[in-house]
Amino acid sequence: MSERFRALLAERGVPPGGVVEHHPALASTNDRLRELSRLGAPEWSVVVADEQWAGRGRRGHGWASPAGNLFLSALLRPSLPPSAASLLPLAAGTAVSEAVGEWGVEAALKWPNDVLVGDRKLAGILVESTSGSSGIDSVVVGIGLNVGLDPRALGEPLAGLTTSLQRETGRSADPLELGASVLARLAVWYHALGDGRGAAVLDAWRARSVPWWGREVEVRSGPAVLHGRAEGIDEAGSLLLRSAEGELLRVLSGEAREARLVPS
Ligand code: BTN
């Protein structure tokens, strides 16, 4: 079953040599790949599933994972300085946005890497890393991309906040082909980071960012809820937030939304 996906990856020039697994169903592709990583799987090992029964999102949320969509995880073992490694989540979002562009969908990125069409989420990315004494040991990049999903099946409030490739284009697409496109683009940005071209990753991300600079946003980062004006991202991919007191905060990770969407 994995042979077809392996062939698609090779066709798109995704770096070879990793374990490739395609499962009809899994609890979570990130969990399976983390297990393979612990067993020593090489970089560019990839796990894809047709559906997940315990898909995980960011900040402890679940990820609805019915068949017909893309559930994909890729293993990287970067030997990058921390400031470049911190750009990997942005590189992954950029890769997804570029891949759906090949299918005619113009998707924007909301820091750090939500992939949106208008106000609706098309794809989400969960990046999970482990470190050892000599630095980063593994980075699992998990991508959930709504391909054939009818958002109405999710019920409210998610239905109104979600979109899919099918909803945007009226056409169906093969999740595995999209997965291969995403990984091909991720490989390009990953190599740029390895070559010290983090600035190119930042430029590509900024070019696709939602245009909310100068606007008030709310960021949940760990247990903290931060408010301020979004001013941009710095060279490490941190969100620059100007507090009401005029202090410039650098937020390394979190979940951001425009403050106007916050119910009073
Ligand atoms: C988010 O909350 O926006 C991130 C969602 C990430 C979901 C993907 S689906 C493939 C991979 N396996 C998981 O369990 N989660 C990620």
PDB file of C-alpha atoms and ligand atoms in Angstrom:
ATOM      1  CA  MET A   1       0.000   0.000   0.000  1.00  0.00           C
ATOM      2  CA  SER A   2       2.948   2.322   0.664  1.00  0.00           C
ATOM      3  CA  GLU A   3       4.418   1.748  -2.811  1.00  0.00           C
ATOM      4  CA  ARG A   4       2.213   4.258  -4.603  1.00  0.00           C
ATOM      5  CA  PHE A   5       2.978   6.994  -2.088  1.00  0.00           C
ATOM      6  CA  ARG A   6       6.689   6.184  -2.265  1.00  0.00           C
ATOM      7  CA  ALA A   7       6.498   6.540  -6.070  1.00  0.00           C
ATOM      8  CA  LEU A   8       4.700   9.891  -5.809  1.00  0.00           C
ATOM      9  CA  LEU A   9       7.356  11.171  -3.398  1.00  0.00           C
ATOM     10  CA  ALA A  10      10.144  10.075  -5.742  1.00  0.00           C
ATOM     11  CA  GLU A  11       8.370  11.691  -8.707  1.00  0.00           C
ATOM     12  CA  ARG A  12       8.277  15.003  -6.826  1.00  0.00           C
ATOM     13  CA  GLY A  13      11.937  14.754  -5.773  1.00  0.00           C
ATOM     14  CA  VAL A  14      11.300  14.341  -2.035  1.00  0.00           C
ATOM     15  CA  PRO A  15      14.596  13.182  -0.482  1.00  0.00           C
ATOM     16  CA  PRO A  16      14.709   9.345  -0.513  1.00  0.00           C
ATOM     17  CA  GLY A  17      15.981   6.926   2.119  1.00  0.00           C
ATOM     18  CA  GLY A  18      13.340   7.292   4.816  1.00  0.00           C
ATOM     19  CA  VAL A  19      10.717   4.799   5.957  1.00  0.00           C
ATOM     20  CA  VAL A  20       7.448   5.384   4.072  1.00  0.00           C
ATOM     21  CA  GLU A  21       4.223   4.069   5.595  1.00  0.00           C
ATOM     22  CA  HIS A  22       0.717   4.485   4.203  1.00  0.00           C
ATOM     23  CA  HIS A  23      -1.977   3.195   6.567  1.00  0.00           C
ATOM     24  CA  PRO A  24      -5.718   2.878   5.906  1.00  0.00           C
ATOM     25  CA  ALA A  25      -6.293   4.129   9.471  1.00  0.00           C
ATOM     26  CA  LEU A  26      -4.165   5.145  12.444  1.00  0.00           C
ATOM     27  CA  ALA A  27      -4.699   6.839  15.784  1.00  0.00           C
ATOM     28  CA  SER A  28      -2.356   9.664  14.737  1.00  0.00           C
ATOM     29  CA  THR A  29       0.342   9.860  12.073  1.00  0.00           C
ATOM     30  CA  ASN A  30       2.420  12.054  14.434  1.00  0.00           C
ATOM     31  CA  ASP A  31       2.245   9.372  17.139  1.00  0.00           C
ATOM     32  CA  ARG A  32       3.264   6.625  14.711  1.00  0.00           C
ATOM     33  CA  LEU A  33       6.155   8.667  13.340  1.00  0.00           C
ATOM     34  CA  ARG A  34       7.363   9.597  16.833  1.00  0.00           C
ATOM     35  CA  GLU A  35       7.452   5.876  17.577  1.00  0.00           C
ATOM     36  CA  LEU A  36       9.470   5.222  14.389  1.00  0.00           C
ATOM     37  CA  SER A  37      11.748   8.119  15.325  1.00  0.00           C
ATOM     38  CA  ARG A  38      12.446   6.582  18.752  1.00  0.00           C
ATOM     39  CA  LEU A  39      13.358   3.360  16.933  1.00  0.00           C
ATOM     40  CA  GLY A  40      15.936   5.343  14.908  1.00  0.00           C
ATOM     41  CA  ALA A  41      14.080   5.994  11.634  1.00  0.00           C
ATOM     42  CA  PRO A  42      16.062   8.264   9.307  1.00  0.00           C
ATOM     43  CA  GLU A  43      15.244  11.774   8.247  1.00  0.00           C
ATOM     44  CA  TRP A  44      12.463  12.095   5.632  1.00  0.00           C
ATOM     45  CA  SER A  45      10.626   9.108   7.008  1.00  0.00           C
ATOM     46  CA  VAL A  46       6.973   9.754   6.258  1.00  0.00           C
ATOM     47  CA  VAL A  47       3.691   8.385   7.582  1.00  0.00           C
ATOM     48  CA  VAL A  48       0.356   9.021   5.891  1.00  0.00           C
ATOM     49  CA  ALA A  49      -3.068   7.695   6.868  1.00  0.00           C
ATOM     50  CA  ASP A  50      -6.393   7.708   5.033  1.00  0.00           C
ATOM     51  CA  GLU A  51      -8.086   8.476   8.332  1.00  0.00           C
ATOM     52  CA  GLN A  52      -7.165   8.956  11.991  1.00  0.00           C
ATOM     53  CA  TRP A  53      -9.204   8.048  15.031  1.00  0.00           C
ATOM     54  CA  ALA A  54      -7.244  10.190  17.522  1.00  0.00           C
ATOM     55  CA  GLY A  55      -5.836  13.001  15.358  1.00  0.00           C
ATOM     56  CA  ARG A  56      -4.143  15.659  17.465  1.00  0.00           C
ATOM     57  CA  GLY A  57      -4.153  19.419  16.937  1.00  0.00           C
ATOM     58  CA  ARG A  58      -2.172  22.165  18.622  1.00  0.00           C
ATOM     59  CA  ARG A  59      -2.632  23.124  22.268  1.00  0.00           C
ATOM     60  CA  GLY A  60      -4.183  19.776  23.162  1.00  0.00           C
ATOM     61  CA  HIS A  61      -7.074  20.061  20.688  1.00  0.00           C
ATOM     62  CA  GLY A  62      -8.236  17.133  18.574  1.00  0.00           C
ATOM     63  CA  TRP A  63      -8.176  17.140  14.783  1.00  0.00           C
ATOM     64  CA  ALA A  64     -11.227  15.754  12.977  1.00  0.00           C
ATOM     65  CA  SER A  65      -9.821  13.156  10.602  1.00  0.00           C
ATOM     66  CA  PRO A  66     -12.388  11.529   8.307  1.00  0.00           C
ATOM     67  CA  ALA A  67     -11.317   9.736   5.110  1.00  0.00           C
ATOM     68  CA  GLY A  68     -10.820  11.844   1.970  1.00  0.00           C
ATOM     69  CA  ASN A  69      -8.383  14.307   3.542  1.00  0.00           C
ATOM     70  CA  LEU A  70      -4.636  14.443   4.079  1.00  0.00           C
ATOM     71  CA  PHE A  71      -3.096  13.297   7.356  1.00  0.00           C
ATOM     72  CA  LEU A  72       0.635  13.296   6.952  1.00  0.00           C
ATOM     73  CA  SER A  73       3.737  13.428   9.142  1.00  0.00           C
ATOM     74  CA  ALA A  74       7.360  13.830   8.088  1.00  0.00           C
ATOM     75  CA  LEU A  75      10.474  13.296  10.199  1.00  0.00           C
ATOM     76  CA  LEU A  76      13.391  15.718  10.059  1.00  0.00           C
ATOM     77  CA  ARG A  77      16.626  15.511  11.979  1.00  0.00           C
ATOM     78  CA  PRO A  78      17.971  19.023  11.469  1.00  0.00           C
ATOM     79  CA  SER A  79      21.484  20.025  12.363  1.00  0.00           C
ATOM     80  CA  LEU A  80      20.563  23.693  12.389  1.00  0.00           C
ATOM     81  CA  PRO A  81      21.294  26.528  14.793  1.00  0.00           C
ATOM     82  CA  PRO A  82      18.263  27.197  17.036  1.00  0.00           C
ATOM     83  CA  SER A  83      17.361  30.406  15.183  1.00  0.00           C
ATOM     84  CA  ALA A  84      17.057  28.455  11.902  1.00  0.00           C
ATOM     85  CA  ALA A  85      15.311  25.448  13.481  1.00  0.00           C
ATOM     86  CA  SER A  86      12.671  27.792  14.901  1.00  0.00           C
ATOM     87  CA  LEU A  87      11.721  28.667  11.312  1.00  0.00           C
ATOM     88  CA  LEU A  88      10.667  25.086  10.516  1.00  0.00           C
ATOM     89  CA  PRO A  89       7.009  25.618  11.510  1.00  0.00           C
ATOM     90  CA  LEU A  90       6.875  28.653   9.197  1.00  0.00           C
ATOM     91  CA  ALA A  91       8.563  26.683   6.405  1.00  0.00           C
ATOM     92  CA  ALA A  92       5.932  23.944   6.790  1.00  0.00           C
ATOM     93  CA  GLY A  93       3.060  26.436   6.545  1.00  0.00           C
ATOM     94  CA  THR A  94       4.629  28.011   3.487  1.00  0.00           C
ATOM     95  CA  ALA A  95       4.998  24.578   1.875  1.00  0.00           C
ATOM     96  CA  VAL A  96       1.315  23.761   2.400  1.00  0.00           C
ATOM     97  CA  SER A  97       0.209  27.129   1.063  1.00  0.00           C
ATOM     98  CA  GLU A  98       2.384  26.664  -2.035  1.00  0.00           C
ATOM     99  CA  ALA A  99       1.137  23.118  -2.607  1.00  0.00           C
ATOM    100  CA  VAL A 100      -2.534  24.094  -2.547  1.00  0.00           C
ATOM    101  CA  GLY A 101      -1.598  26.932  -4.899  1.00  0.00           C
ATOM    102  CA  GLU A 102      -0.831  24.223  -7.469  1.00  0.00           C
ATOM    103  CA  TRP A 103      -4.491  23.199  -7.129  1.00  0.00           C
ATOM    104  CA  GLY A 104      -5.663  26.764  -7.713  1.00  0.00           C
ATOM    105  CA  VAL A 105      -6.302  27.768  -4.091  1.00  0.00           C
ATOM    106  CA  GLU A 106      -4.812  30.976  -2.746  1.00  0.00           C
ATOM    107  CA  ALA A 107      -4.227  30.323   0.942  1.00  0.00           C
ATOM    108  CA  ALA A 108      -2.824  32.725   3.527  1.00  0.00           C
ATOM    109  CA  LEU A 109      -0.764  31.944   6.618  1.00  0.00           C
ATOM    110  CA  LYS A 110      -1.721  32.986  10.106  1.00  0.00           C
ATOM    111  CA  TRP A 111       1.200  32.941  12.492  1.00  0.00           C
ATOM    112  CA  PRO A 112       2.727  30.572  13.051  1.00  0.00           C
ATOM    113  CA  ASN A 113       1.304  28.210  10.447  1.00  0.00           C
ATOM    114  CA  ASP A 114      -2.455  28.010  10.172  1.00  0.00           C
ATOM    115  CA  VAL A 115      -3.394  27.833   6.513  1.00  0.00           C
ATOM    116  CA  LEU A 116      -6.505  29.886   5.799  1.00  0.00           C
ATOM    117  CA  VAL A 117      -8.765  30.839   2.950  1.00  0.00           C
ATOM    118  CA  GLY A 118     -10.451  34.035   4.118  1.00  0.00           C
ATOM    119  CA  ASP A 119     -11.405  33.390   7.757  1.00  0.00           C
ATOM    120  CA  ARG A 120     -11.707  29.637   7.274  1.00  0.00           C
ATOM    121  CA  LYS A 121      -9.037  27.092   8.132  1.00  0.00           C
ATOM    122  CA  LEU A 122      -7.885  24.846   5.287  1.00  0.00           C
ATOM    123  CA  ALA A 123      -4.966  23.112   7.004  1.00  0.00           C
ATOM    124  CA  GLY A 124      -3.277  22.872  10.376  1.00  0.00           C
ATOM    125  CA  ILE A 125       0.256  21.916  11.308  1.00  0.00           C
ATOM    126  CA  LEU A 126       1.533  20.304  14.492  1.00  0.00           C
ATOM    127  CA  VAL A 127       5.318  20.391  14.887  1.00  0.00           C
ATOM    128  CA  GLU A 128       6.741  18.225  17.686  1.00  0.00           C
ATOM    129  CA  SER A 129      10.461  18.143  18.505  1.00  0.00           C
ATOM    130  CA  THR A 130      12.741  16.161  20.774  1.00  0.00           C
ATOM    131  CA  SER A 131      16.201  17.230  21.880  1.00  0.00           C
ATOM    132  CA  GLY A 132      19.191  15.386  23.267  1.00  0.00           C
ATOM    133  CA  SER A 133      22.488  16.496  24.783  1.00  0.00           C
ATOM    134  CA  SER A 134      23.807  17.443  21.345  1.00  0.00           C
ATOM    135  CA  GLY A 135      20.795  19.530  20.309  1.00  0.00           C
ATOM    136  CA  ILE A 136      17.662  18.732  18.309  1.00  0.00           C
ATOM    137  CA  ASP A 137      17.215  15.006  17.764  1.00  0.00           C
ATOM    138  CA  SER A 138      13.954  14.926  15.834  1.00  0.00           C
ATOM    139  CA  VAL A 139      11.258  17.169  14.445  1.00  0.00           C
ATOM    140  CA  VAL A 140       7.955  15.596  13.436  1.00  0.00           C
ATOM    141  CA  VAL A 141       5.981  17.875  11.125  1.00  0.00           C
ATOM    142  CA  GLY A 142       2.336  16.796  11.135  1.00  0.00           C
ATOM    143  CA  ILE A 143       0.028  18.205   8.494  1.00  0.00           C
ATOM    144  CA  GLY A 144      -3.739  17.952   8.358  1.00  0.00           C
ATOM    145  CA  LEU A 145      -5.146  19.313   5.104  1.00  0.00           C
ATOM    146  CA  ASN A 146      -8.871  19.360   4.376  1.00  0.00           C
ATOM    147  CA  VAL A 147      -9.183  17.977   0.867  1.00  0.00           C
ATOM    148  CA  GLY A 148     -12.639  16.478   0.313  1.00  0.00           C
ATOM    149  CA  LEU A 149     -14.157  17.553   3.620  1.00  0.00           C
ATOM    150  CA  ASP A 150     -17.641  19.023   3.678  1.00  0.00           C
ATOM    151  CA  PRO A 151     -17.267  21.411   6.637  1.00  0.00           C
ATOM    152  CA  ARG A 152     -20.984  21.085   7.406  1.00  0.00           C
ATOM    153  CA  ALA A 153     -20.252  17.563   8.628  1.00  0.00           C
ATOM    154  CA  LEU A 154     -18.275  19.078  11.521  1.00  0.00           C
ATOM    155  CA  GLY A 155     -21.291  20.890  12.955  1.00  0.00           C
ATOM    156  CA  GLU A 156     -21.173  24.419  14.372  1.00  0.00           C
ATOM    157  CA  PRO A 157     -19.087  26.283  15.356  1.00  0.00           C
ATOM    158  CA  LEU A 158     -16.360  24.422  13.406  1.00  0.00           C
ATOM    159  CA  ALA A 159     -18.359  24.254  10.169  1.00  0.00           C
ATOM    160  CA  GLY A 160     -18.289  28.044   9.793  1.00  0.00           C
ATOM    161  CA  LEU A 161     -14.577  28.223  10.526  1.00  0.00           C
ATOM    162  CA  THR A 162     -13.401  25.460   8.221  1.00  0.00           C
ATOM    163  CA  THR A 163     -12.914  24.987   4.506  1.00  0.00           C
ATOM    164  CA  SER A 164     -11.506  22.352   2.184  1.00  0.00           C
ATOM    165  CA  LEU A 165     -10.001  22.103  -1.266  1.00  0.00           C
ATOM    166  CA  GLN A 166     -13.261  20.626  -2.532  1.00  0.00           C
ATOM    167  CA  ARG A 167     -15.249  23.533  -1.088  1.00  0.00           C
ATOM    168  CA  GLU A 168     -12.890  26.111  -2.591  1.00  0.00           C
ATOM    169  CA  THR A 169     -12.505  24.626  -6.063  1.00  0.00           C
ATOM    170  CA  GLY A 170     -15.567  22.400  -6.512  1.00  0.00           C
ATOM    171  CA  ARG A 171     -13.159  19.667  -7.574  1.00  0.00           C
ATOM    172  CA  SER A 172     -11.887  16.580  -5.819  1.00  0.00           C
ATOM    173  CA  ALA A 173      -8.183  15.928  -5.408  1.00  0.00           C
ATOM    174  CA  ASP A 174      -6.052  12.987  -4.343  1.00  0.00           C
ATOM    175  CA  PRO A 175      -4.752  13.537  -0.788  1.00  0.00           C
ATOM    176  CA  LEU A 176      -1.601  11.542  -1.540  1.00  0.00           C
ATOM    177  CA  GLU A 177      -0.702  13.734  -4.518  1.00  0.00           C
ATOM    178  CA  LEU A 178      -1.178  16.805  -2.361  1.00  0.00           C
ATOM    179  CA  GLY A 179       0.978  15.226   0.323  1.00  0.00           C
ATOM    180  CA  ALA A 180       3.788  14.668  -2.169  1.00  0.00           C
ATOM    181  CA  SER A 181       3.537  18.300  -3.324  1.00  0.00           C
ATOM    182  CA  VAL A 182       3.670  19.572   0.251  1.00  0.00           C
ATOM    183  CA  LEU A 183       6.768  17.519   1.045  1.00  0.00           C
ATOM    184  CA  ALA A 184       8.491  18.598  -2.181  1.00  0.00           C
ATOM    185  CA  ARG A 185       8.032  22.236  -1.175  1.00  0.00           C
ATOM    186  CA  LEU A 186       9.035  21.500   2.433  1.00  0.00           C
ATOM    187  CA  ALA A 187      12.272  19.937   1.133  1.00  0.00           C
ATOM    188  CA  VAL A 188      13.071  23.125  -0.773  1.00  0.00           C
ATOM    189  CA  TRP A 189      12.663  25.318   2.335  1.00  0.00           C
ATOM    190  CA  TYR A 190      14.410  22.816   4.569  1.00  0.00           C
ATOM    191  CA  HIS A 191      17.441  22.903   2.316  1.00  0.00           C
ATOM    192  CA  ALA A 192      17.317  26.695   2.282  1.00  0.00           C
ATOM    193  CA  LEU A 193      17.505  26.641   6.092  1.00  0.00           C
ATOM    194  CA  GLY A 194      20.433  24.220   5.922  1.00  0.00           C
ATOM    195  CA  ASP A 195      22.202  26.569   3.496  1.00  0.00           C
ATOM    196  CA  GLY A 196      21.834  29.526   5.852  1.00  0.00           C
ATOM    197  CA  ARG A 197      19.055  31.066   3.737  1.00  0.00           C
ATOM    198  CA  GLY A 198      16.566  31.550   6.554  1.00  0.00           C
ATOM    199  CA  ALA A 199      15.834  35.022   5.168  1.00  0.00           C
ATOM    200  CA  ALA A 200      14.338  33.408   2.052  1.00  0.00           C
ATOM    201  CA  VAL A 201      12.006  31.323   4.228  1.00  0.00           C
ATOM    202  CA  LEU A 202      10.950  34.430   6.148  1.00  0.00           C
ATOM    203  CA  ASP A 203      10.333  36.342   2.914  1.00  0.00           C
ATOM    204  CA  ALA A 204       8.230  33.508   1.477  1.00  0.00           C
ATOM    205  CA  TRP A 205       6.213  33.269   4.702  1.00  0.00           C
ATOM    206  CA  ARG A 206       5.708  37.042   4.917  1.00  0.00           C
ATOM    207  CA  ALA A 207       4.532  37.156   1.291  1.00  0.00           C
ATOM    208  CA  ARG A 208       1.733  34.731   2.218  1.00  0.00           C
ATOM    209  CA  SER A 209       0.899  36.071   5.650  1.00  0.00           C
ATOM    210  CA  VAL A 210      -2.590  37.330   6.484  1.00  0.00           C
ATOM    211  CA  PRO A 211      -2.429  41.132   6.296  1.00  0.00           C
ATOM    212  CA  TRP A 212      -2.974  41.868   9.949  1.00  0.00           C
ATOM    213  CA  TRP A 213       0.129  43.885  10.743  1.00  0.00           C
ATOM    214  CA  GLY A 214      -0.736  46.928  12.814  1.00  0.00           C
ATOM    215  CA  ARG A 215      -3.912  45.293  14.109  1.00  0.00           C
ATOM    216  CA  GLU A 216      -4.769  44.217  17.650  1.00  0.00           C
ATOM    217  CA  VAL A 217      -4.331  40.491  18.264  1.00  0.00           C
ATOM    218  CA  GLU A 218      -4.691  38.056  21.133  1.00  0.00           C
ATOM    219  CA  VAL A 219      -2.095  35.309  21.540  1.00  0.00           C
ATOM    220  CA  ARG A 220      -2.402  32.265  23.772  1.00  0.00           C
ATOM    221  CA  SER A 221       1.125  31.171  24.577  1.00  0.00           C
ATOM    222  CA  GLY A 222       1.409  28.433  27.199  1.00  0.00           C
ATOM    223  CA  PRO A 223      -0.828  29.525  30.072  1.00  0.00           C
ATOM    224  CA  ALA A 224      -0.482  33.230  29.155  1.00  0.00           C
ATOM    225  CA  VAL A 225      -2.944  35.278  27.113  1.00  0.00           C
ATOM    226  CA  LEU A 226      -1.155  38.229  25.527  1.00  0.00           C
ATOM    227  CA  HIS A 227      -2.723  41.250  23.865  1.00  0.00           C
ATOM    228  CA  GLY A 228      -1.039  43.750  21.615  1.00  0.00           C
ATOM    229  CA  ARG A 229      -0.551  45.103  18.126  1.00  0.00           C
ATOM    230  CA  ALA A 230       0.985  42.596  15.698  1.00  0.00           C
ATOM    231  CA  GLU A 231       4.053  44.287  14.226  1.00  0.00           C
ATOM    232  CA  GLY A 232       5.612  41.428  12.272  1.00  0.00           C
ATOM    233  CA  ILE A 233       7.875  38.448  12.829  1.00  0.00           C
ATOM    234  CA  ASP A 234      11.553  38.560  13.727  1.00  0.00           C
ATOM    235  CA  GLU A 235      14.450  36.591  12.199  1.00  0.00           C
ATOM    236  CA  ALA A 236      13.679  33.590  14.450  1.00  0.00           C
ATOM    237  CA  GLY A 237      10.020  33.518  13.393  1.00  0.00           C
ATOM    238  CA  SER A 238       8.757  34.919  16.718  1.00  0.00           C
ATOM    239  CA  LEU A 239       5.676  37.130  16.581  1.00  0.00           C
ATOM    240  CA  LEU A 240       6.426  40.740  17.486  1.00  0.00           C
ATOM    241  CA  LEU A 241       3.688  42.116  19.657  1.00  0.00           C
ATOM    242  CA  ARG A 242       3.542  45.730  20.871  1.00  0.00           C
ATOM    243  CA  SER A 243       1.794  45.863  24.242  1.00  0.00           C
ATOM    244  CA  ALA A 244      -0.507  48.728  25.292  1.00  0.00           C
ATOM    245  CA  GLU A 245       2.390  49.942  27.459  1.00  0.00           C
ATOM    246  CA  GLY A 246       4.599  50.170  24.363  1.00  0.00           C
ATOM    247  CA  GLU A 247       6.756  47.165  25.242  1.00  0.00           C
ATOM    248  CA  LEU A 248       7.845  44.933  22.307  1.00  0.00           C
ATOM    249  CA  LEU A 249       7.138  41.278  23.105  1.00  0.00           C
ATOM    250  CA  ARG A 250       8.644  38.389  21.122  1.00  0.00           C
ATOM    251  CA  VAL A 251       6.327  35.392  21.193  1.00  0.00           C
ATOM    252  CA  LEU A 252       8.070  32.176  20.173  1.00  0.00           C
ATOM    253  CA  SER A 253       5.005  29.955  19.984  1.00  0.00           C
ATOM    254  CA  GLY A 254       1.293  30.221  20.521  1.00  0.00           C
ATOM    255  CA  GLU A 255      -2.099  30.569  18.927  1.00  0.00           C
ATOM    256  CA  ALA A 256      -2.990  34.015  17.610  1.00  0.00           C
ATOM    257  CA  ARG A 257      -6.221  35.608  16.502  1.00  0.00           C
ATOM    258  CA  GLU A 258      -7.403  39.076  15.728  1.00  0.00           C
ATOM    259  CA  ALA A 259      -8.692  40.727  18.890  1.00  0.00           C
ATOM    260  CA  ARG A 260     -11.813  41.944  17.047  1.00  0.00           C
ATOM    261  CA  LEU A 261     -12.930  38.300  16.925  1.00  0.00           C
ATOM    262  CA  VAL A 262     -12.801  37.983  20.710  1.00  0.00           C
ATOM    263  CA  PRO A 263     -16.265  38.077  22.219  1.00  0.00           C
ATOM    264  CA  SER A 264     -16.561  40.805  24.855  1.00  0.00           C
TER     265      SER A 264
HETATM  266  C1  BTN B   1      -3.740  22.390  14.364  1.00  0.00           C
HETATM  267  O1  BTN B   1      -4.269  22.326  15.473  1.00  0.00           O
HETATM  268  O2  BTN B   1      -3.967  23.328  13.608  1.00  0.00           O
HETATM  269  C2  BTN B   1      -2.765  21.329  13.919  1.00  0.00           C
HETATM  270  C3  BTN B   1      -3.463  20.124  13.342  1.00  0.00           C
HETATM  271  C4  BTN B   1      -2.496  19.063  12.894  1.00  0.00           C
HETATM  272  C5  BTN B   1      -3.207  17.806  12.448  1.00  0.00           C
HETATM  273  C6  BTN B   1      -2.257  16.838  11.799  1.00  0.00           C
HETATM  274  S1  BTN B   1      -3.106  15.530  10.957  1.00  0.00           S
HETATM  275  C7  BTN B   1      -1.604  14.693  10.728  1.00  0.00           C
HETATM  276  C8  BTN B   1      -0.839  14.828  12.025  1.00  0.00           C
HETATM  277  N1  BTN B   1      -1.228  13.797  12.971  1.00  0.00           N
HETATM  278  C9  BTN B   1      -1.859  14.301  14.029  1.00  0.00           C
HETATM  279  O3  BTN B   1      -2.329  13.640  14.983  1.00  0.00           O
HETATM  280  N2  BTN B   1      -1.923  15.633  13.931  1.00  0.00           N
HETATM  281  C10 BTN B   1      -1.287  16.125  12.723  1.00  0.00           C
END
